[in-house]
PDB file of C-alpha atoms in Angstrom:
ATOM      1  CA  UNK A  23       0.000   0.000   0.000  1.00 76.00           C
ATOM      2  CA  UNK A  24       1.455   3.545  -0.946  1.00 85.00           C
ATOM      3  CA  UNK A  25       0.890   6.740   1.188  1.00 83.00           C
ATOM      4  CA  UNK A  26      -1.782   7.975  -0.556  1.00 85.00           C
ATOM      5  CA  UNK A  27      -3.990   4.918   0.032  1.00 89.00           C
ATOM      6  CA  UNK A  28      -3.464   5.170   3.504  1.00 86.00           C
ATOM      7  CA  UNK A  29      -4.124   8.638   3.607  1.00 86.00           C
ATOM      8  CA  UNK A  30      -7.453   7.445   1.929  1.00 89.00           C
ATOM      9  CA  UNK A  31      -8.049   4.529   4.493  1.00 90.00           C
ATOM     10  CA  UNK A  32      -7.070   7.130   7.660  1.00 89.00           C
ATOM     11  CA  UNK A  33      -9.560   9.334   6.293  1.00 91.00           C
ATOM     12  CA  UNK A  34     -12.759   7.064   5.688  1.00 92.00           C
ATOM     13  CA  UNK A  35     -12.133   5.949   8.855  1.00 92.00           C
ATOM     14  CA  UNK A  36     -11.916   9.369  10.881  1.00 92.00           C
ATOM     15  CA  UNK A  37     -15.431  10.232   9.052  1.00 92.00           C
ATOM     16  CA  UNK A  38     -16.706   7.024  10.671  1.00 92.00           C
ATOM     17  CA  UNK A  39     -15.085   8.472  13.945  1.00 91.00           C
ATOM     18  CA  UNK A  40     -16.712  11.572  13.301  1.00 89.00           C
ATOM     19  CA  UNK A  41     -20.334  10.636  12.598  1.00 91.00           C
ATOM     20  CA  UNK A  42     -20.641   8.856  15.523  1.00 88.00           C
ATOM     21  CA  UNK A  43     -19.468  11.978  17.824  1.00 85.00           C
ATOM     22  CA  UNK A  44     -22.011  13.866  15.690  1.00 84.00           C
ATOM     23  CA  UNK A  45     -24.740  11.306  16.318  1.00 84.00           C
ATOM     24  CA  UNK A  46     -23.561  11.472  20.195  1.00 80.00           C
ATOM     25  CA  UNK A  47     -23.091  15.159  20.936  1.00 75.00           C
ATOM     26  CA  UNK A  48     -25.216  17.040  17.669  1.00 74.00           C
ATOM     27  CA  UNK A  49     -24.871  20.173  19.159  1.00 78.00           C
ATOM     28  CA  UNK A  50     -21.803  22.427  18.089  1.00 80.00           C
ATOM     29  CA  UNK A  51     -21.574  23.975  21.181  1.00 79.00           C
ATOM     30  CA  UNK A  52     -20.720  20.548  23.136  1.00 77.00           C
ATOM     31  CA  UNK A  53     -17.297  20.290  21.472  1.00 81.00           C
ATOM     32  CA  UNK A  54     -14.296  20.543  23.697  1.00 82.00           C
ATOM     33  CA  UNK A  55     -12.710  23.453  21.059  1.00 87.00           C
ATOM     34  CA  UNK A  56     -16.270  25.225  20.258  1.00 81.00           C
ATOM     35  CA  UNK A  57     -15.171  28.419  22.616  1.00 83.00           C
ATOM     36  CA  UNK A  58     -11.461  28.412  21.015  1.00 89.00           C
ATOM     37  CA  UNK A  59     -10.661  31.738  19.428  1.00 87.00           C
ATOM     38  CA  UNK A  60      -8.487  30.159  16.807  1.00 91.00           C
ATOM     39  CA  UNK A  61      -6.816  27.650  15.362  1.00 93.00           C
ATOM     40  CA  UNK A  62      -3.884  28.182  16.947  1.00 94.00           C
ATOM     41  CA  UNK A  63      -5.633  28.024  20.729  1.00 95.00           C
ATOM     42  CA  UNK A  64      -6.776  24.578  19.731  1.00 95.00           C
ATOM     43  CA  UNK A  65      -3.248  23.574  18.294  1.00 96.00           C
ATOM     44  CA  UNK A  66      -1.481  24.953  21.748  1.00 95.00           C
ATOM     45  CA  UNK A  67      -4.361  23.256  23.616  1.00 95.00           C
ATOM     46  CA  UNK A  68      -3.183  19.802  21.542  1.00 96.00           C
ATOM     47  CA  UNK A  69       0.400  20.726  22.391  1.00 97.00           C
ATOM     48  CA  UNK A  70      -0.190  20.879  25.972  1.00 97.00           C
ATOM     49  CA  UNK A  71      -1.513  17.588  26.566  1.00 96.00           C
ATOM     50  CA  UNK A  72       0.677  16.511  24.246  1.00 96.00           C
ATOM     51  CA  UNK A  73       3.623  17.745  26.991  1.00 96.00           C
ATOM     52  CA  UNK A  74       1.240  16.633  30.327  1.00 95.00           C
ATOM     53  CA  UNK A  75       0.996  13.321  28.860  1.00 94.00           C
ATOM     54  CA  UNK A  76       4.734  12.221  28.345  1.00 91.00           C
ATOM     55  CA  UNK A  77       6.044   9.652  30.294  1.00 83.00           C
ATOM     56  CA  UNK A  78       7.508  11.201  33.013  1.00 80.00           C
ATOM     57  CA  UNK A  79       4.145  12.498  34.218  1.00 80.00           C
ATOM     58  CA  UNK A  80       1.015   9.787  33.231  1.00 81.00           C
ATOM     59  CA  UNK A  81       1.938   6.561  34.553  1.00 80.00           C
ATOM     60  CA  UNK A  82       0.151   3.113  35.494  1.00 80.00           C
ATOM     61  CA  UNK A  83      -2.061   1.174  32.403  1.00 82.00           C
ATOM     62  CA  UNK A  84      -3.621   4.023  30.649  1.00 84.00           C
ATOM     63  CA  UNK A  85      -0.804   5.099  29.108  1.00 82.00           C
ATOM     64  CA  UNK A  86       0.211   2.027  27.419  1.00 85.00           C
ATOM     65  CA  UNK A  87      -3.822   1.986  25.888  1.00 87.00           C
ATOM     66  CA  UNK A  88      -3.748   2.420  21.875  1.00 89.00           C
ATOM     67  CA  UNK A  89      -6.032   4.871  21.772  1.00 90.00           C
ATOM     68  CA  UNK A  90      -4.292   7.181  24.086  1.00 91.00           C
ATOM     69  CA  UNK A  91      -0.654   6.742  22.277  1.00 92.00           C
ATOM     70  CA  UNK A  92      -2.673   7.079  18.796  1.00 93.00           C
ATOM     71  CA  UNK A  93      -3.896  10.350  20.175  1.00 95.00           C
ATOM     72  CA  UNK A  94      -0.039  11.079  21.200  1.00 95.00           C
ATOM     73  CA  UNK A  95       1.565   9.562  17.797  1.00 95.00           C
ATOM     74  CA  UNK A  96      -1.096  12.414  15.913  1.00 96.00           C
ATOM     75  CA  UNK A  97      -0.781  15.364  18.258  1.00 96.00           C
ATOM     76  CA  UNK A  98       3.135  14.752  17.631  1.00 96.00           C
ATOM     77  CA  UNK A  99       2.578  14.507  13.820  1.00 95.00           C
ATOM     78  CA  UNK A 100       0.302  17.622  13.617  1.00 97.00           C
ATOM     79  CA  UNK A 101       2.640  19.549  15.750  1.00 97.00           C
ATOM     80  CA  UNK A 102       5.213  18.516  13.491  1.00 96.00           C
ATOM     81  CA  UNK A 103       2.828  19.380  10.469  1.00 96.00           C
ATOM     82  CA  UNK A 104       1.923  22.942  12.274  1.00 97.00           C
ATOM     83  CA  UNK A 105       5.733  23.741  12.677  1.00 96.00           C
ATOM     84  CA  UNK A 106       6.631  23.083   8.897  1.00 96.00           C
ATOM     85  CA  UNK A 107       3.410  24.405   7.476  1.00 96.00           C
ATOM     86  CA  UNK A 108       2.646  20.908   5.778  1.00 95.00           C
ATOM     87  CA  UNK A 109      -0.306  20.801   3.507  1.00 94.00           C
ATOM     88  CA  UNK A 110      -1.610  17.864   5.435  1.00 93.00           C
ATOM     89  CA  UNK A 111      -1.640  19.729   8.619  1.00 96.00           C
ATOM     90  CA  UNK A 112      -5.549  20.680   8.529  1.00 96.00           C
ATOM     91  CA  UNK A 113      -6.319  16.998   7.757  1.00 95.00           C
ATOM     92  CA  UNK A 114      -4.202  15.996  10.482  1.00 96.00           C
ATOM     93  CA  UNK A 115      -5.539  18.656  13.078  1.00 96.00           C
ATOM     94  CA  UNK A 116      -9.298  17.636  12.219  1.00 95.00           C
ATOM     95  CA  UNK A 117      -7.393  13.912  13.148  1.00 96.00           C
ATOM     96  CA  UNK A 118      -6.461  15.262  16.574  1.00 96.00           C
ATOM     97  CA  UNK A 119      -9.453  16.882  17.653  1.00 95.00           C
ATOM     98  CA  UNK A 120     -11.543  13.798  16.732  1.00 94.00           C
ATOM     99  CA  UNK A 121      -9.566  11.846  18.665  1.00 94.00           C
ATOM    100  CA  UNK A 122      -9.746  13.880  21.602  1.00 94.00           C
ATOM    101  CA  UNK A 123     -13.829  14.409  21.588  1.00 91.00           C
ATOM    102  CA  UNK A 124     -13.555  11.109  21.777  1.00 89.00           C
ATOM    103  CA  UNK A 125     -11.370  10.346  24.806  1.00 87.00           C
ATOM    104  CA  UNK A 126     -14.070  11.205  27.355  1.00 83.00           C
ATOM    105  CA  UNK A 127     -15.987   8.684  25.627  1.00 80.00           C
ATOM    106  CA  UNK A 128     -13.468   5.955  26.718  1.00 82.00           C
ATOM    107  CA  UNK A 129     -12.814   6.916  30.073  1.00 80.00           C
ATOM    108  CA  UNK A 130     -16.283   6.670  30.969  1.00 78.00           C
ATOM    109  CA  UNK A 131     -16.264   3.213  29.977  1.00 73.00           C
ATOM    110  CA  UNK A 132     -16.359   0.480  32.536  1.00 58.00           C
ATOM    111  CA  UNK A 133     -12.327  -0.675  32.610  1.00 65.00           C
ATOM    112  CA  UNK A 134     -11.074   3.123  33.108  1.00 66.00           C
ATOM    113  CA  UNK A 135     -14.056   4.614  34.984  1.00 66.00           C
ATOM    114  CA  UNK A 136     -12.002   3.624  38.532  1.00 71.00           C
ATOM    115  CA  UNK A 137      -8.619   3.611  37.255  1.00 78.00           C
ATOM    116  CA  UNK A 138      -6.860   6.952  39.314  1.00 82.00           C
ATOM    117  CA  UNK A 139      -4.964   7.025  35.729  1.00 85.00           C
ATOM    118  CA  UNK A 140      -7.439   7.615  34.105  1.00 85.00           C
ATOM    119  CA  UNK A 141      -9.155  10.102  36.124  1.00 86.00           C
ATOM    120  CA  UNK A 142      -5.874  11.861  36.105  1.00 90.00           C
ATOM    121  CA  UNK A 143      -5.616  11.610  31.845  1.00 91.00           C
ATOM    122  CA  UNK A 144      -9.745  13.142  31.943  1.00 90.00           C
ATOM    123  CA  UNK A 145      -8.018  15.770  34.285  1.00 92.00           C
ATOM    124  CA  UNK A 146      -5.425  16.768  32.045  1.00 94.00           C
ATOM    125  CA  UNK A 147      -7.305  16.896  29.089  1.00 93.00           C
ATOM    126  CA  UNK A 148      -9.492  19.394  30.790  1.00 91.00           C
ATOM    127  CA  UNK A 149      -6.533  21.566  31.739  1.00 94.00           C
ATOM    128  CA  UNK A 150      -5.247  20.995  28.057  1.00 95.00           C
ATOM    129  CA  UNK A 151      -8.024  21.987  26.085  1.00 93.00           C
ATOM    130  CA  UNK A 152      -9.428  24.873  28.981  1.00 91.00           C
ATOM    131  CA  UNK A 153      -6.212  26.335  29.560  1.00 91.00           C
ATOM    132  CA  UNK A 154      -5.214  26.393  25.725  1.00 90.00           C
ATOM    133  CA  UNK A 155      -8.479  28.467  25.086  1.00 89.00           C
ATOM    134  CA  UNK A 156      -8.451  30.652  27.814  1.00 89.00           C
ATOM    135  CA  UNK A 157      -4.563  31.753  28.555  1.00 91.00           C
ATOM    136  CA  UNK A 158      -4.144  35.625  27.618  1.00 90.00           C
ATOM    137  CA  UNK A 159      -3.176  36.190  23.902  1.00 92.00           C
ATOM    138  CA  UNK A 160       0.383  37.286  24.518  1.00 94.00           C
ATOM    139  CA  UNK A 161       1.275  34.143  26.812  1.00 94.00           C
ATOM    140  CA  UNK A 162      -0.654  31.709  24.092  1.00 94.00           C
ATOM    141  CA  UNK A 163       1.656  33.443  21.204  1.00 93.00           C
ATOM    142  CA  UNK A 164       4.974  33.162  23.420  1.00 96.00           C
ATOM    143  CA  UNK A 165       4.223  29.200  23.629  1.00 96.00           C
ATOM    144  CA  UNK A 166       3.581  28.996  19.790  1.00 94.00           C
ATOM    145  CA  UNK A 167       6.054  31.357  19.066  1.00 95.00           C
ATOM    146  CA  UNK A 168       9.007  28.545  21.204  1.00 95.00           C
ATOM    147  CA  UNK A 169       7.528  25.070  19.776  1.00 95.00           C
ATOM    148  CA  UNK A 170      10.655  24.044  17.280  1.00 95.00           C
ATOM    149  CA  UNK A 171      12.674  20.974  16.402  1.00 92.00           C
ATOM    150  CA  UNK A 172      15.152  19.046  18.666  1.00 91.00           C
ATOM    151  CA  UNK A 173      17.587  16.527  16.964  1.00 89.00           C
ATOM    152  CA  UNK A 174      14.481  16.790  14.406  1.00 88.00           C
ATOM    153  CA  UNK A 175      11.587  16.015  17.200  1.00 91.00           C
ATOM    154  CA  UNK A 176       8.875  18.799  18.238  1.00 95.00           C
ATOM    155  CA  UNK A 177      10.293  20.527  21.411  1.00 94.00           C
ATOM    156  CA  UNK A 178       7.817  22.667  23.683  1.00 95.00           C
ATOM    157  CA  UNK A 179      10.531  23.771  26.175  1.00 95.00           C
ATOM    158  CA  UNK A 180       8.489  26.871  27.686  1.00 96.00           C
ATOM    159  CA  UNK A 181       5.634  24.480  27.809  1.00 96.00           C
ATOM    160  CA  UNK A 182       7.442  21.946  29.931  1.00 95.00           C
ATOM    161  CA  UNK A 183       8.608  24.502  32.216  1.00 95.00           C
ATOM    162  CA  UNK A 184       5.181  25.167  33.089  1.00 96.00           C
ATOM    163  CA  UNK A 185       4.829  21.522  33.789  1.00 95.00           C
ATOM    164  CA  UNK A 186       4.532  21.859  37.706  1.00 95.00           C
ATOM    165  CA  UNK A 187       2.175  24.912  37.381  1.00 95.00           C
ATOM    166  CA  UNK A 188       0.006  22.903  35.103  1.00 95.00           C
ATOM    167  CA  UNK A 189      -0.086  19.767  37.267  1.00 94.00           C
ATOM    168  CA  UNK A 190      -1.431  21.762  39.999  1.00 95.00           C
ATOM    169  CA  UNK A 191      -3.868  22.708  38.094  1.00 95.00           C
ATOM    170  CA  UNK A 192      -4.920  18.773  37.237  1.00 94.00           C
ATOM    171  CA  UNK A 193      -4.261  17.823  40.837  1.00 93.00           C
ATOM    172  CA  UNK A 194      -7.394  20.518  41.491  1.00 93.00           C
ATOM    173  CA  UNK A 195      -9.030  19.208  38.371  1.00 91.00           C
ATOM    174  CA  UNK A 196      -9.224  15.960  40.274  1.00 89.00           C
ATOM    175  CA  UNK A 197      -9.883  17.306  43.575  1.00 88.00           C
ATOM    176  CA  UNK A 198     -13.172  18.396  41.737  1.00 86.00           C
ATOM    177  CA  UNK A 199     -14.012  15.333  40.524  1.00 76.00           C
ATOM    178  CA  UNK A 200     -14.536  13.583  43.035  1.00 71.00           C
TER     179      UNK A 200
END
């Protein structure tokens, strides 16, 4: 199979993805990115969990689940697509933010609804996509402005720096969700 089929085959297959979400949540305004000013507040909001979710800060089962590192493998593809002003970056943005309309979908289901891993990924994916939309412009434009290559790999340094501010923030996410 060449690239282009498999762009073909990704696609049908995100349509799928998104017709169900439709049929699930037909209002607009239920979308996690509906409130976003721009494009670029729902790319930094992609790039943040993107950052929360390495690693070094999401541990225990969750993180090894295949939807959660196909959410990863495209954030990290689209940021990479963002950075070098692919063509395919729309495509691959409409990918992302799919994907993550649908992740509340599968931590509600009955083998992540207890998991504290998974109440922590719901957590930062709240702070991800709130946060992202509702930082002050300058501070959103600063963290675009810094996201660049490292031994050819997207780097969000100023992001990561943030890291223990923003898991604060989660930790209180959690705190409410109780």
């Amino acid at each position: 199979m060449d690239k282009n089929e498999l762009k073909e085959i990704r696609k049908q297959k995100f349509a799928q993805m998104e017709q169900q979400l439709k049929e699930m949540h037909p209002k607009e305004e239920d979308s996690l990115f509906y409130y976003h000013s721009s494009e670029d507040r729902i790319v930094l909001s992609h790039a943040l969990f993107w950052v929360m979710t390495q690693p070094q800060c999401l541990k225990g089962k969750i993180r090894k689940e295949r939807f959660f590192l196909l959410l990863r493998q495209y954030e990290e593809e689209m940021l990479d697509a963002f950075l070098t002003e692919d063509d395919y970056f729309p495509e691959l943005l409409r990918y992302c933010n799919i994907l993550f309309e649908t992740l509340p979908t599968i931590l509600m289901s009955s083998g992540f609804r207890t998991d504290k891993d998974a109440r922590k990924l719901a957590a930062i994916s709240v702070v991800a996509a709130g946060y992202g939309g509702d930082m002050d412009e300058e501070l959103c434009n600063e963290l675009l402005d810094d996201m660049d290559f490292h031994y050819n790999k997207v780097k969000c340094r100023k992001i990561e720096g943030m890291l223990p501010k923003l898991m604060k923030m989660v930790e209180g996410e959690m705190r409410s969700m109780r």
